[in-house]
């Protein structure tokens, strides 16, 4: 997760901060709601794109992990979006969805249970 955080930081720096700095320089600051919406949509695009394209983000590839559905197949678009949406409260509510894996019989995160996905070792 730490490595994923570093990649997310770079994505936000390039695709959030830089455009926002240019927009603010030309037209002034955007509202806080628009800024959060930009972050939410940007991260959604990042995760959903990589999960659908290859089943893994760059950090997942480095650790040889892949995201699949419960049958071991590639994710459907709705599953990827549902996993992304479910991950927000899973992480923001004091990481309860992450800690869920400690109690889960298959060691799955709560957002994986909700979306019908699982993380497996990549070949």
C-alpha positions in Angstrom: 0.0 0.0 0.0 2.9 2.3 0.6 4.2 1.8 -2.9 0.7 2.4 -4.3 0.6 5.6 -2.2 3.8 6.9 -3.9 2.4 6.2 -7.4 -0.9 7.9 -6.4 1.1 10.9 -5.2 2.8 11.1 -8.6 -0.5 10.8 -10.4 -2.0 13.5 -8.3 1.0 15.8 -8.7 0.9 15.5 -12.5 -2.9 15.2 -13.2 -4.3 17.2 -10.3 -1.9 19.7 -8.9 -0.5 20.9 -12.2 -3.8 21.5 -13.9 -5.3 23.1 -10.8 -2.2 25.4 -10.6 -2.7 26.4 -14.2 -6.5 26.9 -13.7 -6.0 28.9 -10.5 -3.4 31.1 -12.3 -5.8 32.0 -15.1 -9.2 32.0 -13.5 -8.7 31.9 -9.7 -9.2 29.1 -7.2 -11.9 26.4 -7.7 -14.4 25.5 -5.0 -13.4 22.8 -2.5 -16.2 20.5 -3.8 -14.8 20.7 -7.4 -11.3 20.0 -6.1 -12.5 16.8 -4.3 -14.5 15.8 -7.3 -11.4 16.1 -9.4 -9.4 13.9 -7.0 -12.2 11.3 -6.8 -12.6 11.1 -10.6 -8.9 11.1 -11.3 -8.2 8.3 -8.8 -11.2 6.4 -10.1 -10.0 6.6 -13.6 -6.5 5.5 -12.5 -7.6 2.4 -10.6 -10.5 1.3 -12.8 -8.4 1.7 -16.0 -5.5 -0.4 -14.7 -7.8 -3.0 -13.1 -9.7 -3.5 -16.3 -6.7 -3.3 -18.7 -4.3 -5.6 -16.9 -5.9 -6.6 -13.6 -3.1 -4.7 -11.8 -1.6 -1.3 -11.1 2.1 -0.8 -11.3 2.7 -1.5 -7.6 0.6 -4.7 -7.9 2.7 -5.7 -10.9 5.9 -5.2 -8.9 4.6 -7.4 -6.1 3.2 -9.9 -8.6 -0.4 -9.4 -7.5 -3.5 -9.4 -9.8 -7.1 -8.5 -9.2 -9.6 -11.0 -10.5 -13.3 -11.8 -10.0 -14.3 -14.7 -7.6 -14.0 -17.2 -10.5 -10.5 -16.1 -11.4 -11.5 -14.2 -14.5 -10.9 -10.6 -15.6 -13.0 -8.0 -13.9 -16.1 -6.6 -15.5 -16.3 -2.8 -15.6 -19.1 -2.6 -13.0 -17.0 -4.7 -10.6 -14.0 -2.5 -11.0 -16.2 0.6 -10.3 -17.9 -1.0 -7.4 -14.6 -2.0 -5.8 -13.3 1.6 -6.2 -16.4 3.1 -4.7 -16.5 0.5 -1.8 -12.8 1.1 -1.1 -13.3 4.8 -0.1 -15.4 4.1 3.1 -13.3 0.9 3.6 -10.2 3.0 4.0 -11.6 6.3 5.3 -13.5 4.7 8.2 -10.3 4.1 10.1 -9.2 1.4 7.7 -12.0 -0.9 8.9 -12.3 -2.5 5.4 -8.5 -3.2 5.4 -8.6 -4.6 8.9 -11.5 -6.8 7.9 -9.0 -9.0 6.1 -7.6 -10.1 9.5 -11.0 -11.7 10.4 -12.1 -12.8 6.9 -11.9 -16.5 6.3 -10.2 -15.9 2.9 -8.2 -12.9 4.1 -10.1 -10.6 1.7 -10.6 -6.9 2.1 -14.2 -5.8 2.7 -14.4 -3.9 -0.6 -13.3 -7.1 -2.4 -16.1 -9.0 -0.7 -18.6 -6.3 -1.7 -17.4 -6.2 -5.4 -16.9 -10.0 -5.8 -13.2 -9.6 -6.4 -10.0 -11.0 -4.9 -6.3 -10.4 -5.1 -4.2 -13.4 -6.3 -0.6 -14.0 -7.0 0.2 -13.3 -10.7 1.9 -15.9 -12.8 
